[in-house]
């Protein structure tokens, strides 16, 4: 038996009566109600919760469910990377003129904090994507990078059937990522002690940028585990294991503020970035999957 949990899942009384494969993707802590829906599901199981097998769509989980020895494998990243491969993207890293970039689609507390930190630090030399109708949190103006069928909301955007890879190639490659040196990445998770990567990480690698994870727990470490270079000789990633998520957010920014004020790429760094891209396109996420043969995924 299989059961699937994503960021929209809320416990509504389901009872698992037999050992079940539980697949968890996206951020899954309910911030509004301060509960873990997955824990509610496990607690109400009529069999021992430890008889279930938890599959987490990530490389690292050090939080509530570590006691259940979850299988952590990045299946969404493998799927996303396959879509990027189909785009036949040709990188061009020859004109990097600004220190950093950021990309914010959906409003999340750590992303709002990033907007405020950039304004408070009076940083102005960056590229970015903020496809909202209105930004009430800082003086950063919303962008209008759109293919045409998206639906802009007040502080979000609906892409519909448009792939992340298509958005990158047509809108973000030349406007946001390739002109910059560093990517300030705000992955969905920031409260949970787990490293969930997304298209933001893939775009940062394709764009030839150095990653800094604003709020992410061991996100840089997740890349290290796979063999990626996270430029520890340049970036201070010590923020990523701070206990307080708000400390992780602020320290990712403050520990590296001098880089954000001014940073230029050398040929040696470009060579290291190319090694990262080569590792990505060689199927590193595909090779990390060990437990997914024959699984029937729900349409959603």
mmCIF file of C-alpha atoms in Angstrom:
data_model
loop_
_atom_site.group_PDB
_atom_site.id
_atom_site.type_symbol
_atom_site.label_atom_id
_atom_site.label_comp_id
_atom_site.label_asym_id
_atom_site.label_seq_id
_atom_site.Cartn_x
_atom_site.Cartn_y
_atom_site.Cartn_z
ATOM 1 C CA UNK A 1 0.000 0.000 0.000
ATOM 2 C CA UNK A 2 1.240 3.507 -0.874
ATOM 3 C CA UNK A 3 0.302 6.868 0.654
ATOM 4 C CA UNK A 4 1.402 10.276 -0.658
ATOM 5 C CA UNK A 5 1.939 13.500 1.304
ATOM 6 C CA UNK A 6 2.788 16.943 -0.086
ATOM 7 C CA UNK A 7 2.667 20.539 1.156
ATOM 8 C CA UNK A 8 -1.132 20.660 0.833
ATOM 9 C CA UNK A 9 -1.803 17.538 2.884
ATOM 10 C CA UNK A 10 -3.691 18.011 6.151
ATOM 11 C CA UNK A 11 -4.717 15.113 8.351
ATOM 12 C CA UNK A 12 -8.473 14.455 8.117
ATOM 13 C CA UNK A 13 -8.869 11.186 9.979
ATOM 14 C CA UNK A 14 -7.212 8.670 7.672
ATOM 15 C CA UNK A 15 -6.212 5.427 9.395
ATOM 16 C CA UNK A 16 -3.436 3.195 8.106
ATOM 17 C CA UNK A 17 -4.256 -0.379 9.047
ATOM 18 C CA UNK A 18 -1.284 -2.133 7.458
ATOM 19 C CA UNK A 19 2.396 -1.401 6.801
ATOM 20 C CA UNK A 20 2.491 1.340 4.171
ATOM 21 C CA UNK A 21 4.975 3.073 1.908
ATOM 22 C CA UNK A 22 4.517 6.764 2.759
ATOM 23 C CA UNK A 23 6.003 9.158 0.191
ATOM 24 C CA UNK A 24 6.682 12.708 1.385
ATOM 25 C CA UNK A 25 7.455 15.472 -1.086
ATOM 26 C CA UNK A 26 7.773 19.245 -0.665
ATOM 27 C CA UNK A 27 7.669 21.018 2.700
ATOM 28 C CA UNK A 28 5.229 19.221 4.984
ATOM 29 C CA UNK A 29 5.166 21.035 8.320
ATOM 30 C CA UNK A 30 1.880 22.898 8.857
ATOM 31 C CA UNK A 31 3.123 26.286 10.069
ATOM 32 C CA UNK A 32 -0.356 27.757 10.496
ATOM 33 C CA UNK A 33 -1.506 25.081 12.938
ATOM 34 C CA UNK A 34 1.952 24.209 14.314
ATOM 35 C CA UNK A 35 1.572 20.496 13.614
ATOM 36 C CA UNK A 36 3.173 17.750 11.536
ATOM 37 C CA UNK A 37 0.326 16.138 9.552
ATOM 38 C CA UNK A 38 2.547 13.128 8.911
ATOM 39 C CA UNK A 39 2.987 12.622 12.659
ATOM 40 C CA UNK A 40 -0.792 12.804 13.102
ATOM 41 C CA UNK A 41 -1.177 10.120 10.451
ATOM 42 C CA UNK A 42 1.427 7.892 12.107
ATOM 43 C CA UNK A 43 0.018 8.358 15.612
ATOM 44 C CA UNK A 44 -3.436 7.188 14.517
ATOM 45 C CA UNK A 45 -2.179 4.146 12.655
ATOM 46 C CA UNK A 46 -3.598 0.872 13.984
ATOM 47 C CA UNK A 47 -0.278 -0.855 13.376
ATOM 48 C CA UNK A 48 3.083 0.119 14.820
ATOM 49 C CA UNK A 49 4.210 3.373 13.119
ATOM 50 C CA UNK A 50 7.679 1.884 12.762
ATOM 51 C CA UNK A 51 6.242 -0.784 10.450
ATOM 52 C CA UNK A 52 5.628 1.896 7.814
ATOM 53 C CA UNK A 53 8.386 2.871 5.397
ATOM 54 C CA UNK A 54 8.908 6.606 4.981
ATOM 55 C CA UNK A 55 10.309 7.832 1.658
ATOM 56 C CA UNK A 56 11.417 11.469 1.766
ATOM 57 C CA UNK A 57 11.983 13.404 -1.446
ATOM 58 C CA UNK A 58 15.281 14.828 -0.230
ATOM 59 C CA UNK A 59 18.808 13.852 0.708
ATOM 60 C CA UNK A 60 18.811 14.820 4.395
ATOM 61 C CA UNK A 61 16.197 14.601 7.152
ATOM 62 C CA UNK A 62 17.365 15.303 10.719
ATOM 63 C CA UNK A 63 14.033 16.261 12.221
ATOM 64 C CA UNK A 64 10.949 14.671 13.768
ATOM 65 C CA UNK A 65 10.919 11.559 11.611
ATOM 66 C CA UNK A 66 14.577 10.571 11.840
ATOM 67 C CA UNK A 67 13.534 8.009 14.471
ATOM 68 C CA UNK A 68 11.732 6.068 11.734
ATOM 69 C CA UNK A 69 14.884 5.748 9.607
ATOM 70 C CA UNK A 70 13.353 7.292 6.480
ATOM 71 C CA UNK A 71 14.687 6.546 3.020
ATOM 72 C CA UNK A 72 15.886 9.898 1.673
ATOM 73 C CA UNK A 73 16.206 10.074 -2.111
ATOM 74 C CA UNK A 74 15.654 13.115 -4.384
ATOM 75 C CA UNK A 75 13.199 11.726 -6.922
ATOM 76 C CA UNK A 76 11.728 15.127 -7.835
ATOM 77 C CA UNK A 77 15.202 16.443 -8.616
ATOM 78 C CA UNK A 78 15.771 13.549 -11.008
ATOM 79 C CA UNK A 79 12.461 14.307 -12.734
ATOM 80 C CA UNK A 80 13.206 18.048 -12.919
ATOM 81 C CA UNK A 81 16.687 17.454 -14.300
ATOM 82 C CA UNK A 82 15.293 15.218 -17.041
ATOM 83 C CA UNK A 83 13.060 18.113 -18.105
ATOM 84 C CA UNK A 84 16.022 20.497 -18.174
ATOM 85 C CA UNK A 85 17.916 18.029 -20.370
ATOM 86 C CA UNK A 86 15.061 18.083 -22.882
ATOM 87 C CA UNK A 87 15.424 21.871 -23.265
ATOM 88 C CA UNK A 88 18.924 21.540 -24.784
ATOM 89 C CA UNK A 89 20.124 24.567 -22.820
ATOM 90 C CA UNK A 90 23.376 26.140 -24.015
ATOM 91 C CA UNK A 91 25.067 27.971 -21.118
ATOM 92 C CA UNK A 92 26.909 31.263 -21.620
ATOM 93 C CA UNK A 93 28.868 32.406 -18.571
ATOM 94 C CA UNK A 94 31.003 34.994 -20.355
ATOM 95 C CA UNK A 95 29.191 38.123 -19.154
ATOM 96 C CA UNK A 96 28.792 37.927 -15.387
ATOM 97 C CA UNK A 97 28.413 41.542 -14.302
ATOM 98 C CA UNK A 98 26.548 41.523 -10.955
ATOM 99 C CA UNK A 99 27.376 39.860 -7.614
ATOM 100 C CA UNK A 100 24.189 37.900 -6.984
ATOM 101 C CA UNK A 101 20.662 36.932 -7.952
ATOM 102 C CA UNK A 102 17.539 35.694 -6.248
ATOM 103 C CA UNK A 103 14.294 34.160 -7.484
ATOM 104 C CA UNK A 104 11.067 34.336 -5.481
ATOM 105 C CA UNK A 105 7.784 32.933 -6.762
ATOM 106 C CA UNK A 106 5.550 32.063 -3.804
ATOM 107 C CA UNK A 107 5.428 34.161 -0.667
ATOM 108 C CA UNK A 108 7.092 32.416 2.277
ATOM 109 C CA UNK A 109 8.346 33.987 5.545
ATOM 110 C CA UNK A 110 12.039 33.392 4.789
ATOM 111 C CA UNK A 111 11.624 34.939 1.335
ATOM 112 C CA UNK A 112 10.004 38.043 2.808
ATOM 113 C CA UNK A 113 12.926 38.252 5.243
ATOM 114 C CA UNK A 114 15.376 38.061 2.343
ATOM 115 C CA UNK A 115 13.667 40.986 0.609
ATOM 116 C CA UNK A 116 13.926 43.027 3.789
ATOM 117 C CA UNK A 117 17.573 42.124 4.384
ATOM 118 C CA UNK A 118 18.526 43.176 0.863
ATOM 119 C CA UNK A 119 16.814 46.527 1.377
ATOM 120 C CA UNK A 120 18.258 47.071 4.862
ATOM 121 C CA UNK A 121 21.767 46.362 3.546
ATOM 122 C CA UNK A 122 21.149 48.879 0.746
ATOM 123 C CA UNK A 123 22.220 46.392 -1.911
ATOM 124 C CA UNK A 124 21.286 47.417 -5.430
ATOM 125 C CA UNK A 125 23.563 45.450 -7.759
ATOM 126 C CA UNK A 126 21.717 42.193 -8.453
ATOM 127 C CA UNK A 127 19.396 40.404 -10.849
ATOM 128 C CA UNK A 128 16.154 38.850 -9.703
ATOM 129 C CA UNK A 129 12.723 37.463 -10.477
ATOM 130 C CA UNK A 130 9.719 38.535 -8.387
ATOM 131 C CA UNK A 131 6.595 37.911 -10.503
ATOM 132 C CA UNK A 132 4.073 39.346 -8.038
ATOM 133 C CA UNK A 133 1.444 41.985 -8.642
ATOM 134 C CA UNK A 134 2.640 43.875 -5.581
ATOM 135 C CA UNK A 135 5.569 43.825 -3.163
ATOM 136 C CA UNK A 136 4.535 45.416 0.105
ATOM 137 C CA UNK A 137 7.587 44.189 2.004
ATOM 138 C CA UNK A 138 10.440 46.127 0.415
ATOM 139 C CA UNK A 139 11.330 48.551 -2.362
ATOM 140 C CA UNK A 140 12.230 45.721 -4.784
ATOM 141 C CA UNK A 141 9.834 46.100 -7.680
ATOM 142 C CA UNK A 142 7.960 43.094 -9.097
ATOM 143 C CA UNK A 143 9.215 41.780 -12.422
ATOM 144 C CA UNK A 144 7.206 40.993 -15.534
ATOM 145 C CA UNK A 145 9.147 37.998 -16.853
ATOM 146 C CA UNK A 146 6.286 35.940 -18.277
ATOM 147 C CA UNK A 147 5.748 33.581 -21.193
ATOM 148 C CA UNK A 148 2.121 34.660 -21.422
ATOM 149 C CA UNK A 149 -0.161 32.015 -19.961
ATOM 150 C CA UNK A 150 0.855 32.425 -16.316
ATOM 151 C CA UNK A 151 -1.548 33.949 -13.820
ATOM 152 C CA UNK A 152 0.000 36.610 -11.590
ATOM 153 C CA UNK A 153 -1.370 36.851 -8.052
ATOM 154 C CA UNK A 154 -0.773 39.444 -5.350
ATOM 155 C CA UNK A 155 2.282 37.660 -3.941
ATOM 156 C CA UNK A 156 2.606 34.566 -6.107
ATOM 157 C CA UNK A 157 2.260 33.256 -9.638
ATOM 158 C CA UNK A 158 0.576 30.228 -11.197
ATOM 159 C CA UNK A 159 2.587 28.661 -13.991
ATOM 160 C CA UNK A 160 -0.034 26.120 -15.023
ATOM 161 C CA UNK A 161 1.472 23.602 -17.446
ATOM 162 C CA UNK A 162 4.655 25.628 -18.079
ATOM 163 C CA UNK A 163 7.710 23.656 -17.043
ATOM 164 C CA UNK A 164 10.366 25.102 -14.740
ATOM 165 C CA UNK A 165 12.918 24.243 -17.395
ATOM 166 C CA UNK A 166 11.011 26.242 -20.003
ATOM 167 C CA UNK A 167 10.719 29.214 -17.661
ATOM 168 C CA UNK A 168 14.472 29.054 -17.114
ATOM 169 C CA UNK A 169 15.406 28.847 -20.780
ATOM 170 C CA UNK A 170 12.974 31.484 -22.048
ATOM 171 C CA UNK A 171 12.938 33.953 -19.156
ATOM 172 C CA UNK A 172 15.501 33.468 -16.412
ATOM 173 C CA UNK A 173 18.664 32.159 -18.053
ATOM 174 C CA UNK A 174 19.701 35.454 -19.636
ATOM 175 C CA UNK A 175 17.859 37.871 -17.349
ATOM 176 C CA UNK A 176 18.604 36.477 -13.897
ATOM 177 C CA UNK A 177 21.117 33.647 -13.576
ATOM 178 C CA UNK A 178 23.861 33.949 -16.189
ATOM 179 C CA UNK A 179 24.614 37.654 -15.558
ATOM 180 C CA UNK A 180 25.225 36.942 -11.844
ATOM 181 C CA UNK A 181 27.877 35.188 -9.756
ATOM 182 C CA UNK A 182 26.005 33.987 -6.667
ATOM 183 C CA UNK A 183 22.490 32.595 -6.221
ATOM 184 C CA UNK A 184 20.635 33.354 -2.990
ATOM 185 C CA UNK A 185 18.404 30.281 -2.921
ATOM 186 C CA UNK A 186 15.238 30.087 -0.838
ATOM 187 C CA UNK A 187 14.132 26.485 -1.082
ATOM 188 C CA UNK A 188 10.632 25.680 0.264
ATOM 189 C CA UNK A 189 11.800 24.292 3.620
ATOM 190 C CA UNK A 190 13.283 26.535 6.273
ATOM 191 C CA UNK A 191 11.657 25.406 9.535
ATOM 192 C CA UNK A 192 12.188 21.685 9.015
ATOM 193 C CA UNK A 193 15.645 20.275 9.604
ATOM 194 C CA UNK A 194 15.817 18.668 6.209
ATOM 195 C CA UNK A 195 17.497 19.401 2.910
ATOM 196 C CA UNK A 196 14.920 19.580 0.173
ATOM 197 C CA UNK A 197 16.287 20.831 -3.140
ATOM 198 C CA UNK A 198 14.239 22.107 -6.078
ATOM 199 C CA UNK A 199 14.457 23.677 -9.517
ATOM 200 C CA UNK A 200 16.084 26.704 -7.863
ATOM 201 C CA UNK A 201 19.211 24.639 -7.244
ATOM 202 C CA UNK A 202 19.208 23.241 -10.779
ATOM 203 C CA UNK A 203 18.876 26.764 -12.227
ATOM 204 C CA UNK A 204 21.733 28.000 -10.044
ATOM 205 C CA UNK A 205 24.006 25.265 -11.422
ATOM 206 C CA UNK A 206 22.960 25.774 -15.047
ATOM 207 C CA UNK A 207 23.475 29.507 -14.569
ATOM 208 C CA UNK A 208 27.064 29.075 -13.401
ATOM 209 C CA UNK A 209 26.554 30.516 -9.925
ATOM 210 C CA UNK A 210 27.720 29.850 -6.375
ATOM 211 C CA UNK A 211 24.848 28.736 -4.092
ATOM 212 C CA UNK A 212 23.967 30.284 -0.732
ATOM 213 C CA UNK A 213 20.894 28.756 0.904
ATOM 214 C CA UNK A 214 18.892 31.338 2.837
ATOM 215 C CA UNK A 215 17.381 29.321 5.681
ATOM 216 C CA UNK A 216 18.003 25.833 4.359
ATOM 217 C CA UNK A 217 19.077 23.124 6.792
ATOM 218 C CA UNK A 218 22.169 21.348 5.373
ATOM 219 C CA UNK A 219 21.178 22.173 1.798
ATOM 220 C CA UNK A 220 24.767 22.847 0.793
ATOM 221 C CA UNK A 221 25.720 19.632 2.570
ATOM 222 C CA UNK A 222 23.173 17.730 0.467
ATOM 223 C CA UNK A 223 25.063 18.882 -2.628
ATOM 224 C CA UNK A 224 28.386 17.908 -1.029
ATOM 225 C CA UNK A 225 27.030 14.405 -0.418
ATOM 226 C CA UNK A 226 26.451 14.054 -4.160
ATOM 227 C CA UNK A 227 29.904 15.370 -5.027
ATOM 228 C CA UNK A 228 29.102 18.978 -5.923
ATOM 229 C CA UNK A 229 31.481 21.821 -5.165
ATOM 230 C CA UNK A 230 29.732 24.344 -2.889
ATOM 231 C CA UNK A 231 32.757 26.658 -2.797
ATOM 232 C CA UNK A 232 33.505 26.367 0.908
ATOM 233 C CA UNK A 233 36.698 28.334 0.350
ATOM 234 C CA UNK A 234 34.591 31.310 -0.767
ATOM 235 C CA UNK A 235 31.238 31.000 1.039
ATOM 236 C CA UNK A 236 30.721 30.594 4.780
ATOM 237 C CA UNK A 237 28.096 27.848 4.935
ATOM 238 C CA UNK A 238 28.282 27.503 8.727
ATOM 239 C CA UNK A 239 24.771 28.970 8.869
ATOM 240 C CA UNK A 240 23.241 25.736 7.615
ATOM 241 C CA UNK A 241 23.388 23.820 10.912
ATOM 242 C CA UNK A 242 22.240 26.572 13.272
ATOM 243 C CA UNK A 243 19.359 25.317 15.419
ATOM 244 C CA UNK A 244 17.138 28.375 15.049
ATOM 245 C CA UNK A 245 15.722 28.663 11.497
ATOM 246 C CA UNK A 246 15.711 32.453 11.720
ATOM 247 C CA UNK A 247 19.400 32.373 12.626
ATOM 248 C CA UNK A 248 19.998 30.231 9.544
ATOM 249 C CA UNK A 249 18.195 32.816 7.430
ATOM 250 C CA UNK A 250 19.957 35.894 8.775
ATOM 251 C CA UNK A 251 23.409 34.326 9.046
ATOM 252 C CA UNK A 252 23.355 32.963 5.493
ATOM 253 C CA UNK A 253 23.066 36.613 4.478
ATOM 254 C CA UNK A 254 25.221 38.349 7.084
ATOM 255 C CA UNK A 255 28.146 35.912 7.056
ATOM 256 C CA UNK A 256 28.471 36.446 3.305
ATOM 257 C CA UNK A 257 27.495 40.108 2.989
ATOM 258 C CA UNK A 258 30.868 41.148 1.573
ATOM 259 C CA UNK A 259 30.424 38.718 -1.310
ATOM 260 C CA UNK A 260 27.002 40.184 -2.030
ATOM 261 C CA UNK A 261 28.411 43.710 -2.096
ATOM 262 C CA UNK A 262 30.956 42.849 -4.744
ATOM 263 C CA UNK A 263 32.209 39.606 -6.250
ATOM 264 C CA UNK A 264 33.777 38.725 -9.569
ATOM 265 C CA UNK A 265 34.268 35.355 -11.219
ATOM 266 C CA UNK A 266 37.717 34.024 -12.101
ATOM 267 C CA UNK A 267 38.523 31.448 -14.754
ATOM 268 C CA UNK A 268 39.328 28.930 -12.019
ATOM 269 C CA UNK A 269 35.879 29.372 -10.467
ATOM 270 C CA UNK A 270 34.252 29.008 -13.885
ATOM 271 C CA UNK A 271 36.059 25.703 -14.333
ATOM 272 C CA UNK A 272 34.719 24.492 -10.990
ATOM 273 C CA UNK A 273 31.213 25.569 -12.013
ATOM 274 C CA UNK A 274 31.574 23.579 -15.213
ATOM 275 C CA UNK A 275 32.448 20.500 -13.150
ATOM 276 C CA UNK A 276 29.217 21.007 -11.204
ATOM 277 C CA UNK A 277 27.204 21.276 -14.402
ATOM 278 C CA UNK A 278 28.901 18.177 -15.809
ATOM 279 C CA UNK A 279 28.016 16.251 -12.641
ATOM 280 C CA UNK A 280 24.413 17.417 -12.876
ATOM 281 C CA UNK A 281 23.961 16.522 -16.527
ATOM 282 C CA UNK A 282 25.664 13.155 -16.015
ATOM 283 C CA UNK A 283 22.608 12.028 -14.060
ATOM 284 C CA UNK A 284 23.801 12.438 -10.481
ATOM 285 C CA UNK A 285 20.242 12.562 -9.123
ATOM 286 C CA UNK A 286 19.179 9.583 -11.203
ATOM 287 C CA UNK A 287 22.060 7.578 -9.798
ATOM 288 C CA UNK A 288 21.001 8.509 -6.247
ATOM 289 C CA UNK A 289 17.666 6.684 -6.600
ATOM 290 C CA UNK A 290 17.606 3.120 -5.307
ATOM 291 C CA UNK A 291 14.030 2.352 -4.264
ATOM 292 C CA UNK A 292 11.630 3.548 -6.954
ATOM 293 C CA UNK A 293 11.296 0.825 -9.563
ATOM 294 C CA UNK A 294 7.676 -0.078 -10.219
ATOM 295 C CA UNK A 295 6.070 2.623 -8.068
ATOM 296 C CA UNK A 296 2.722 3.917 -9.355
ATOM 297 C CA UNK A 297 2.643 7.692 -8.851
ATOM 298 C CA UNK A 298 -0.675 9.541 -8.442
ATOM 299 C CA UNK A 299 -1.500 11.946 -11.282
ATOM 300 C CA UNK A 300 -1.184 15.020 -9.067
#
